[in-house]
Short mmCIF file of C-alpha atoms and ligand atoms in Angstrom, two decimals:
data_model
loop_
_atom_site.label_atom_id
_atom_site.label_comp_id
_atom_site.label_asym_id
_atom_site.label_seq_id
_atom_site.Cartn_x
_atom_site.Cartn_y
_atom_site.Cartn_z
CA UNK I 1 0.00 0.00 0.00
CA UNK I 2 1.32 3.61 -0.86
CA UNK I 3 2.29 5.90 2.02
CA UNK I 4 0.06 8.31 2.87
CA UNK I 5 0.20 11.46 5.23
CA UNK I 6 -2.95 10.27 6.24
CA UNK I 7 -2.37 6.71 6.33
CA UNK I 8 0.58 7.62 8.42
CA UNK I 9 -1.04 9.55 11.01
CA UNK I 10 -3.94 7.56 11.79
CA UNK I 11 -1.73 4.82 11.95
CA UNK I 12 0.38 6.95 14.82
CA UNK I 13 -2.75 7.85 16.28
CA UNK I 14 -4.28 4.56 16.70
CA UNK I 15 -0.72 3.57 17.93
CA UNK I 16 -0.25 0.98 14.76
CA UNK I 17 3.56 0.16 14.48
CA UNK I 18 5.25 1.52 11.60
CA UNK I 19 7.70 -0.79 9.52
CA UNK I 20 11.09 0.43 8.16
CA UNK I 21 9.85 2.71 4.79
CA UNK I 22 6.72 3.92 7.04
CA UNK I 23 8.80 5.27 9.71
CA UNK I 24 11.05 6.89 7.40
CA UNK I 25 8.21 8.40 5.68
CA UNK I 26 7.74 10.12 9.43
CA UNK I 27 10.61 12.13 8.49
CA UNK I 28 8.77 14.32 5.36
CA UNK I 29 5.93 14.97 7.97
CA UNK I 30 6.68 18.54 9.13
CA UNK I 31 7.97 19.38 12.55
CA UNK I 32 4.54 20.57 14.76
CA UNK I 33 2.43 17.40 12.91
CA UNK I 34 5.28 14.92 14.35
CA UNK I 35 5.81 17.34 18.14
CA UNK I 36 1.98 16.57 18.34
CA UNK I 37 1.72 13.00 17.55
CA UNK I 38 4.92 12.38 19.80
CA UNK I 39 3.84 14.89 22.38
CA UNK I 40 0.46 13.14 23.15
CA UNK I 41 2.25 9.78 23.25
CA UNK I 42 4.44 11.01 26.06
CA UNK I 43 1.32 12.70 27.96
CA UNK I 44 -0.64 9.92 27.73
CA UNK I 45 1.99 8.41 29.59
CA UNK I 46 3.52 10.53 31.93
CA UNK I 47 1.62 14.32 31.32
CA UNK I 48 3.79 17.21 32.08
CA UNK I 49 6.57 15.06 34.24
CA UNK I 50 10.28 15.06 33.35
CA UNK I 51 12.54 12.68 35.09
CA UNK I 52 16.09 13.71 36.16
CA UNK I 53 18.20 12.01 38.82
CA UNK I 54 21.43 13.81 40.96
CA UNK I 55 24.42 11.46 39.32
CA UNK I 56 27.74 11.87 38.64
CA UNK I 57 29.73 10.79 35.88
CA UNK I 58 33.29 8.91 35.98
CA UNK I 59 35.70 8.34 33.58
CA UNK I 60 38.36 6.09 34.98
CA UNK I 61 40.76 5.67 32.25
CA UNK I 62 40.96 7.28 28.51
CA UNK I 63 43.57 5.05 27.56
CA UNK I 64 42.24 3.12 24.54
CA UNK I 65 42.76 0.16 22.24
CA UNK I 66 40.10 1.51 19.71
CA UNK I 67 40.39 4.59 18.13
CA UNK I 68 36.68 5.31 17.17
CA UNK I 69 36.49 8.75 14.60
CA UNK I 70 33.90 10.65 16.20
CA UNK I 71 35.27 10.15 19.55
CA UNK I 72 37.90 13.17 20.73
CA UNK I 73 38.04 11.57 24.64
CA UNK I 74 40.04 8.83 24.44
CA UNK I 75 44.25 9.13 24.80
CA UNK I 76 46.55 6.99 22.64
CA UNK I 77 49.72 5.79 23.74
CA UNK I 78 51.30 8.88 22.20
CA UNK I 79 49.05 11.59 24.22
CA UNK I 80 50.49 13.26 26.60
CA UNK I 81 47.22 13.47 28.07
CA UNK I 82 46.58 9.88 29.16
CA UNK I 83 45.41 9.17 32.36
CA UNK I 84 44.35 6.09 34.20
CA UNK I 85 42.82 6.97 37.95
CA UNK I 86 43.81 4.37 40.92
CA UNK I 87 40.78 2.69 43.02
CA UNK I 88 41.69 5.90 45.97
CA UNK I 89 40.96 8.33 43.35
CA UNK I 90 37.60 6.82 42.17
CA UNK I 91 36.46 5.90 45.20
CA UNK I 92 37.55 9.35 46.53
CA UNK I 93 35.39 10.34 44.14
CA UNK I 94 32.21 8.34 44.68
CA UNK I 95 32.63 9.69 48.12
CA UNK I 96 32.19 13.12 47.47
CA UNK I 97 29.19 12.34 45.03
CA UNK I 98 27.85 10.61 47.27
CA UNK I 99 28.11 13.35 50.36
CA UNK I 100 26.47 15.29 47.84
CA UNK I 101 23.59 14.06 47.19
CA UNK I 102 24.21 11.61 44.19
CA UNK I 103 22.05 8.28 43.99
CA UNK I 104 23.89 7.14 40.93
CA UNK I 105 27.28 6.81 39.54
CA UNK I 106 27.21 6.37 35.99
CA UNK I 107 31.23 5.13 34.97
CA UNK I 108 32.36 4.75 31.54
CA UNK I 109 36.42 3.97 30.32
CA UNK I 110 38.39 3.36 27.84
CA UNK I 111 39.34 0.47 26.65
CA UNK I 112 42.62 0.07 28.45
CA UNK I 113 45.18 -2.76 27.98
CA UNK I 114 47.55 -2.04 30.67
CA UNK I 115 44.97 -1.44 33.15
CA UNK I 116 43.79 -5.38 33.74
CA UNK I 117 40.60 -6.93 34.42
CA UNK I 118 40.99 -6.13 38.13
CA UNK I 119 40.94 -2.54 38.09
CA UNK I 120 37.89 -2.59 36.25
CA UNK I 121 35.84 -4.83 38.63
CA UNK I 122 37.59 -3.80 41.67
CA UNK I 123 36.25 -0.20 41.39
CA UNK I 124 32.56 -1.18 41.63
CA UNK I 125 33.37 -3.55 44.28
CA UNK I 126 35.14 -1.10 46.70
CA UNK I 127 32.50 1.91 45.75
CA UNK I 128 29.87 -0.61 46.51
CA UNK I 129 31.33 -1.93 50.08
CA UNK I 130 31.68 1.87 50.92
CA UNK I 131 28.62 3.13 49.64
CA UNK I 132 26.14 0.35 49.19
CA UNK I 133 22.71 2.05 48.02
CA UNK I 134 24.56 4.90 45.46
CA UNK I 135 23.38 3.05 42.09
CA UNK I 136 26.16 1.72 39.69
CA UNK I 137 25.44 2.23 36.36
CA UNK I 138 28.77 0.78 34.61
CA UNK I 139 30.50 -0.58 31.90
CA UNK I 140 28.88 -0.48 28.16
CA UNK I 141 28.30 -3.03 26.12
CA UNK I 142 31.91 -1.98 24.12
CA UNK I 143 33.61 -1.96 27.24
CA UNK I 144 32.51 -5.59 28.30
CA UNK I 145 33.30 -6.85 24.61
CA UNK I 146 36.85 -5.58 25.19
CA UNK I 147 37.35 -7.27 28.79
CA UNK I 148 36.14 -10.28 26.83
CA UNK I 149 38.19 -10.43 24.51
CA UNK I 150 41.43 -9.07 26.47
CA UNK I 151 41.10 -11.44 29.22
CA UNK I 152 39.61 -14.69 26.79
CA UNK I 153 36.68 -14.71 28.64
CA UNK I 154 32.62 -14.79 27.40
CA UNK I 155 30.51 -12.37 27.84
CA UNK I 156 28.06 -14.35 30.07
CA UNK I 157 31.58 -14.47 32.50
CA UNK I 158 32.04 -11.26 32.42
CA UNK I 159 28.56 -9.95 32.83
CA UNK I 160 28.48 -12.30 36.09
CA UNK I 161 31.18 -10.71 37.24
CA UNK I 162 29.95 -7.14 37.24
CA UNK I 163 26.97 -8.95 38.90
CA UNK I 164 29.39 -9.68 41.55
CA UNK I 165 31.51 -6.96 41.98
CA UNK I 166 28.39 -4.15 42.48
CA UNK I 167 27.16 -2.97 38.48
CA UNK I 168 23.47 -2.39 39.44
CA UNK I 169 22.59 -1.50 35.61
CA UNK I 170 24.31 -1.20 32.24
CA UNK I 171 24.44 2.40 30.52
CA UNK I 172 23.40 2.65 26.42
CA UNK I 173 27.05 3.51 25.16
CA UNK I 174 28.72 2.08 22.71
CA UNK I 175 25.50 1.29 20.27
CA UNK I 176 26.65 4.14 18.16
CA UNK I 177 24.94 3.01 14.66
CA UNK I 178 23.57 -0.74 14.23
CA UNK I 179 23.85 -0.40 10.52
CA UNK I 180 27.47 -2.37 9.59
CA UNK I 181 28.67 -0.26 6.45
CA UNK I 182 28.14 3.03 8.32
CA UNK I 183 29.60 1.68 12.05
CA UNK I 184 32.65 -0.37 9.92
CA UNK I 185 33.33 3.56 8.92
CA UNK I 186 32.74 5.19 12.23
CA UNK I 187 34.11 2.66 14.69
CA UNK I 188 35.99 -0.55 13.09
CA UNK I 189 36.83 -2.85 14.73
CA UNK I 190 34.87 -2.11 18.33
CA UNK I 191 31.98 -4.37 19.85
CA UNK I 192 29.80 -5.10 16.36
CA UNK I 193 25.65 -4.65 16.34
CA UNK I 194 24.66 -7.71 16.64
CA UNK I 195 27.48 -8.00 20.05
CA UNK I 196 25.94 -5.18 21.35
CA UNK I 197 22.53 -6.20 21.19
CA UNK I 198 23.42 -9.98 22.69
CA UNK I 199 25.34 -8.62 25.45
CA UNK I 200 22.55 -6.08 26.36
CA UNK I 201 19.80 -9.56 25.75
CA UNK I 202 22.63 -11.52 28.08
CA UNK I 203 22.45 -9.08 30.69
CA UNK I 204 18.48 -8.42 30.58
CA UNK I 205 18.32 -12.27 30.97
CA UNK I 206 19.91 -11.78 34.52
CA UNK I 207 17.10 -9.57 35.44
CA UNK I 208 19.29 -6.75 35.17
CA UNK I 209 18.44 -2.94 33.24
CA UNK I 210 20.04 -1.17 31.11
CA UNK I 211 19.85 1.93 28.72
CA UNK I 212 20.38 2.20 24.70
CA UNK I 213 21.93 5.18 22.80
CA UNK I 214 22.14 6.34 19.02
CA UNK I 215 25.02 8.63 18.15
CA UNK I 216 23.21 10.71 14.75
CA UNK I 217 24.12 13.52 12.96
CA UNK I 218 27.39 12.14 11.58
CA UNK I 219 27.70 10.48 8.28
CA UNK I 220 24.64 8.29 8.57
CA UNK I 221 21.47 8.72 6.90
CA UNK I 222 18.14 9.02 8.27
CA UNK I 223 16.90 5.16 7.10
CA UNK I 224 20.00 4.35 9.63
CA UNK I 225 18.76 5.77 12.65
CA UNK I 226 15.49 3.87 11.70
CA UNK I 227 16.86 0.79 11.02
CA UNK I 228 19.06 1.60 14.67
CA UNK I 229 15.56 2.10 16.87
CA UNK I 230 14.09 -1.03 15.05
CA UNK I 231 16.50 -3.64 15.93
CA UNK I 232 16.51 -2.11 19.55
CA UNK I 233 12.22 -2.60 19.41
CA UNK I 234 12.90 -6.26 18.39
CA UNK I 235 15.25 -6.40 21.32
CA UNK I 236 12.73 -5.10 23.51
CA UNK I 237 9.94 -7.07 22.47
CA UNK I 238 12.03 -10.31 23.55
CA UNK I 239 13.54 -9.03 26.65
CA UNK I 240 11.92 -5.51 28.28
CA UNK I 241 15.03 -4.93 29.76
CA UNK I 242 15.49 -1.69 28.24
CA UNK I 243 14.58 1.78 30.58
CA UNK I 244 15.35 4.49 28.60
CA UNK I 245 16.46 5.23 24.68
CA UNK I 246 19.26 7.76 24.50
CA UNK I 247 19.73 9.68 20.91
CA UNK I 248 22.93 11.28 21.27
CA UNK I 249 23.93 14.28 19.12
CA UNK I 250 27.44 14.18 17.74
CA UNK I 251 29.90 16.84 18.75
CA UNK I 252 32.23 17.94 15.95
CA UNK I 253 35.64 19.21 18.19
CA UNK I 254 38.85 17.37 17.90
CA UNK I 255 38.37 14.19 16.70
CA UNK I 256 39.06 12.12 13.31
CA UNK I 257 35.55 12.30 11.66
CA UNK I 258 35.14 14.92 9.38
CA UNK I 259 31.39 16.24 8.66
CA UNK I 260 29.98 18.94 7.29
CA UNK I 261 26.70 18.44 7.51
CA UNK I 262 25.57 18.87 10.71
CA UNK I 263 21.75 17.84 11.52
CA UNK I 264 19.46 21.91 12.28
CA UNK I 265 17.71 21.94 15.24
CA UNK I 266 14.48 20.16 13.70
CA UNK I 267 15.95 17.54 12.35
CA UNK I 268 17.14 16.37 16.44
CA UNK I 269 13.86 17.35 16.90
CA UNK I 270 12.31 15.14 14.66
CA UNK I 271 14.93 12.01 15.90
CA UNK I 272 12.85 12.25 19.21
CA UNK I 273 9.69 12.65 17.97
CA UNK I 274 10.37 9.59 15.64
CA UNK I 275 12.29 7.56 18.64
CA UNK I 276 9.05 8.43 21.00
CA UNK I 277 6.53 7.37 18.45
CA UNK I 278 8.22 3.77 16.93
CA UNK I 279 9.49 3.04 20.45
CA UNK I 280 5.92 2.01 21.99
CA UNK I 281 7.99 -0.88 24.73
CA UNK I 282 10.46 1.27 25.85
CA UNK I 283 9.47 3.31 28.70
CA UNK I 284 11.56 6.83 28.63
CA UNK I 285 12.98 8.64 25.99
CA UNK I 286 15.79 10.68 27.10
CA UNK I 287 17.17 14.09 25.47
CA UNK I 288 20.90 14.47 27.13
CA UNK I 289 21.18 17.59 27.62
CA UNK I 290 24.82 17.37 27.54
CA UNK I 291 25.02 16.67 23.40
CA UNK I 292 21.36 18.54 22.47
CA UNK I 293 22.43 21.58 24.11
CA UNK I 294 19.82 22.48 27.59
CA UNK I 295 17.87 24.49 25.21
CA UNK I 296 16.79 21.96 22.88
CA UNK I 297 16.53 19.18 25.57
CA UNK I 298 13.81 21.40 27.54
CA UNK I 299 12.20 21.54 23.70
CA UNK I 300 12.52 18.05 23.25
CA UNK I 301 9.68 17.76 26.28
CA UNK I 302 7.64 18.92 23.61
CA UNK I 303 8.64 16.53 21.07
CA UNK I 304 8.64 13.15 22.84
CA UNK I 305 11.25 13.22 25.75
CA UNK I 306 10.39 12.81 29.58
CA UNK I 307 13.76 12.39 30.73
CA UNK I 308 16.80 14.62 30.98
CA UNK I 309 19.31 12.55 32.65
CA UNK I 310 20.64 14.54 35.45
CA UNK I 311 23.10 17.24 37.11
CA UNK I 312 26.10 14.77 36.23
CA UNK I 313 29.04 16.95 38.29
CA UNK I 314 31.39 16.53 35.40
CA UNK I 315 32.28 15.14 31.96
CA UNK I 316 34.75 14.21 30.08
CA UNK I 317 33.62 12.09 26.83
CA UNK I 318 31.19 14.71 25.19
CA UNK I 319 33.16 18.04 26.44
CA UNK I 320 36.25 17.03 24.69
CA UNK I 321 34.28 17.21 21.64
CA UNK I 322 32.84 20.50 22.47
CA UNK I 323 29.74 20.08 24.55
CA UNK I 324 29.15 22.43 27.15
CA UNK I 325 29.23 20.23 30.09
CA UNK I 326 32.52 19.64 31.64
CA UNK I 327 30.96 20.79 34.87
CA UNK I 328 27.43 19.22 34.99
CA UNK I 329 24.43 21.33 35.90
CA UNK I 330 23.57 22.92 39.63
CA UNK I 331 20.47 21.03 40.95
CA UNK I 332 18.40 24.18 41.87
CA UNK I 333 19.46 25.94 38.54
CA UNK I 334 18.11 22.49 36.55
CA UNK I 335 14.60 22.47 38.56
CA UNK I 336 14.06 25.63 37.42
CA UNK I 337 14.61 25.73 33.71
CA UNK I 338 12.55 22.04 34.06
CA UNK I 339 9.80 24.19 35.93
CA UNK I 340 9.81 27.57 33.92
CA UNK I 341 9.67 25.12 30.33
CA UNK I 342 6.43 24.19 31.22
CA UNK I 343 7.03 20.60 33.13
CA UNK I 344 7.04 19.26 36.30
CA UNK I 345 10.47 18.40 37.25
CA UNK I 346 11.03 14.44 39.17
CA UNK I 347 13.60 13.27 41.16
CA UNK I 348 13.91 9.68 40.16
CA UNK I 349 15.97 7.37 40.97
CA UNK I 350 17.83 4.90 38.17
CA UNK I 351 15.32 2.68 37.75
CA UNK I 352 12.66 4.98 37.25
CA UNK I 353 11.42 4.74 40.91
CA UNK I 354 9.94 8.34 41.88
CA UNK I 355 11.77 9.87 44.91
CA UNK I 356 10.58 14.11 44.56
CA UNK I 357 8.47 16.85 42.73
CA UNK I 358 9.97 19.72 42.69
O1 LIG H 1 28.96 5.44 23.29
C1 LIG H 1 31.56 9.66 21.98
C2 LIG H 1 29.26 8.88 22.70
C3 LIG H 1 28.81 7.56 24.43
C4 LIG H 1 30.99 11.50 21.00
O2 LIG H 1 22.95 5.12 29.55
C5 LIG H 1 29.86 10.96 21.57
O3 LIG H 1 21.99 6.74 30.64
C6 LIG H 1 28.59 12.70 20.80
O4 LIG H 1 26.57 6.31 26.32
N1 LIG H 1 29.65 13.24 20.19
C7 LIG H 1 29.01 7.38 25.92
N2 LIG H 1 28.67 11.55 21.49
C8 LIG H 1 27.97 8.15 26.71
C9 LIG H 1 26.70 7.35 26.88
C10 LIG H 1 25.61 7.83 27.75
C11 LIG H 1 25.46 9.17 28.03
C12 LIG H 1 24.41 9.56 28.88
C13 LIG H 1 23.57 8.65 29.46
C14 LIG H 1 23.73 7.31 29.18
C15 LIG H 1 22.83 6.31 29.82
C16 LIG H 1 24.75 6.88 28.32
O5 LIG H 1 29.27 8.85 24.08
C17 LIG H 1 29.54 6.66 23.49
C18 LIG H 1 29.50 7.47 22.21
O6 LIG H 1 28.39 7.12 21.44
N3 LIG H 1 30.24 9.81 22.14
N4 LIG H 1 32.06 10.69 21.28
C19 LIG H 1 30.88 12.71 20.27
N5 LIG H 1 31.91 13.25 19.61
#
């Protein structure tokens, strides 16, 4: 049957799901016909709310193995830059999160060679002895591909051991772009799709959470970042292990991948109207502030996201790229851009569990 605008939106409206070629058709629908469709979708679920949780991000280690193009974080052997932190400095760390306020500490390396499998699993261990109820949210799928393969282990070993050692729930990095040709170009060489999506199924299997993310705006094409949210739907459908969907907006700055066309403001727009509307299993869709800029993530409430992450403290992966958030966001200062947008702004905790309304 041809593709109607029409056809289209009735079929959104009556919450029909929309193959491949339908949901790219979403794309030619102009910007307020999509922010409606995907904006009564999200109030039908969760009205004017918008989730946020007091974290704080670590990044242990850039020392890397990979050298993905878009990403300008990690150190090679031949940056002067390189650091690796010891347990003391992480868990020094955690500490003052935690002191703070922080119910979640969301870590993300490098892959790093020299730094051995203990380092990585000894860190959640020790946080978690100190500071048993802050939330770990650790290691990507990328990072537990590497471990595998460095230390010849599977991935059902290593995903018992974070079980173990204190990882609470998995973040979304390292899903970059499912389709091959594009992520071969981006990323060679790193965790592959279909990895990613068993080690995410492994670990959902266990009872366990996680997150998924789509880096867009690169060198992919729309019918990519379609195909991307459709394998993670399929996922869901078999597992419901997934919390949140994360589209993350590429930063340009210092780094090997050279683009020059940059998505506008309604195309990101559009990406999380489209994510909101095609992903009808997975509960939150979440526009991180840190790569869509705070002004379009409090516009993105309007277009399909109910979730902004959270005050983060600091980081390190997107700012060396050129986002604005090497320091995080003040707590009081976040509430009220949440509450002057329009929404009500929720504490939540990482699963989702409401803890304050602000
Ligand atoms: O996988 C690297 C991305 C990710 C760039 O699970 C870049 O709640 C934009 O996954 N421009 C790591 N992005 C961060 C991540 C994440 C962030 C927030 C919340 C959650 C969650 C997960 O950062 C990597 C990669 O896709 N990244 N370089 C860049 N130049």
């Amino acid at each position: 049957m041809r593709i109607t605008t029409t056809n289209l939106i009735q079929k959104v409206q009556n919450y029909q799901r929309l193959n491949q070629k339908e949901a790219e058709a979403l794309y030619d629908l102009d910007l307020y016909t999509l922010g409606e469709l995907a904006s009564t979708i999200r109030e039908d679920m969760y009205g004017k709310k918008s989730y946020f949780n007091i974290n704080r991000h670590i990044n242990p280690t850039n020392v890397c193995k990979d050298v993905c193009k878009f990403c300008a974080y990690s150190a090679t052997r031949k940056n002067p830059n390189q650091y690796t932190m010891s347990h003391k400095e992480i868990l020094d760390i955690a500490k003052v999160s935690f002191e703070k306020g922080a119910k979640e500490v969301h870590i993300v390396s490098a892959h790093n060679p020299e730094a051995g499998l203990e380092w990585y699993m000894g860190a959640f261990r020790k946080i978690k002895e100190h500071y048993p109820s802050l939330h770990i949210k650790a290691l990507t799928a990328a990072e537990v591909d590497f471990l595998a393969r460095e230390y010849n282990l599977s991935y059902d070993e290593i995903l018992d051991m974070m079980i173990e050692n204190g990882v609470d729930s998995m973040p979304g990095g390292g899903a970059e772009i499912f389709d091959e040709e594009v992520r071969d170009f981006i990323c060679k060489g790193k965790v592959t799709s279909d990895q990613w999506l068993d080690i995410h199924r492994k670990w959902h299997q266990r009872g366990r959470m996680s997150n998924a993310t789509m880096l867009f705006g690169h060198i992919e094409q729309r019918k990519d970042r379609i195909d991307h949210i459709l394998r993670l739907r399929d996922l869901q459908d078999e597992t419901g292990g997934f919390n949140a969907f994360i589209p993350l907006v590429y930063q340009r700055e210092n780094n090997y991948l050279k683009v020059t066309n940059y998505p506008t403001g309604q195309e990101i727009l559009k990406t999380y109207a489209i994510s909101r509307i095609l992903l009808d299993n997975i509960p939150h869709i979440k526009a991180y502030w840190v790569t869509a800029s705070i002004g379009l993530a409090l516009i993105a409430q309007e277009f399909g996201a109910d979730d902004l992450d959270g005050t983060i403290d600091k980081e390190s992966i997107q700012s060396a790229a050129g986002a604005k958030s090497s320091h995080g966001m003040n707590l009081l200062e976040f509430v009220n851009i949440i509450k002057n947008s329009g929404f009500i702004p929720i504490e939540r905790d990482s699963l989702y569990t409401e803890l304050q309304t602000y």
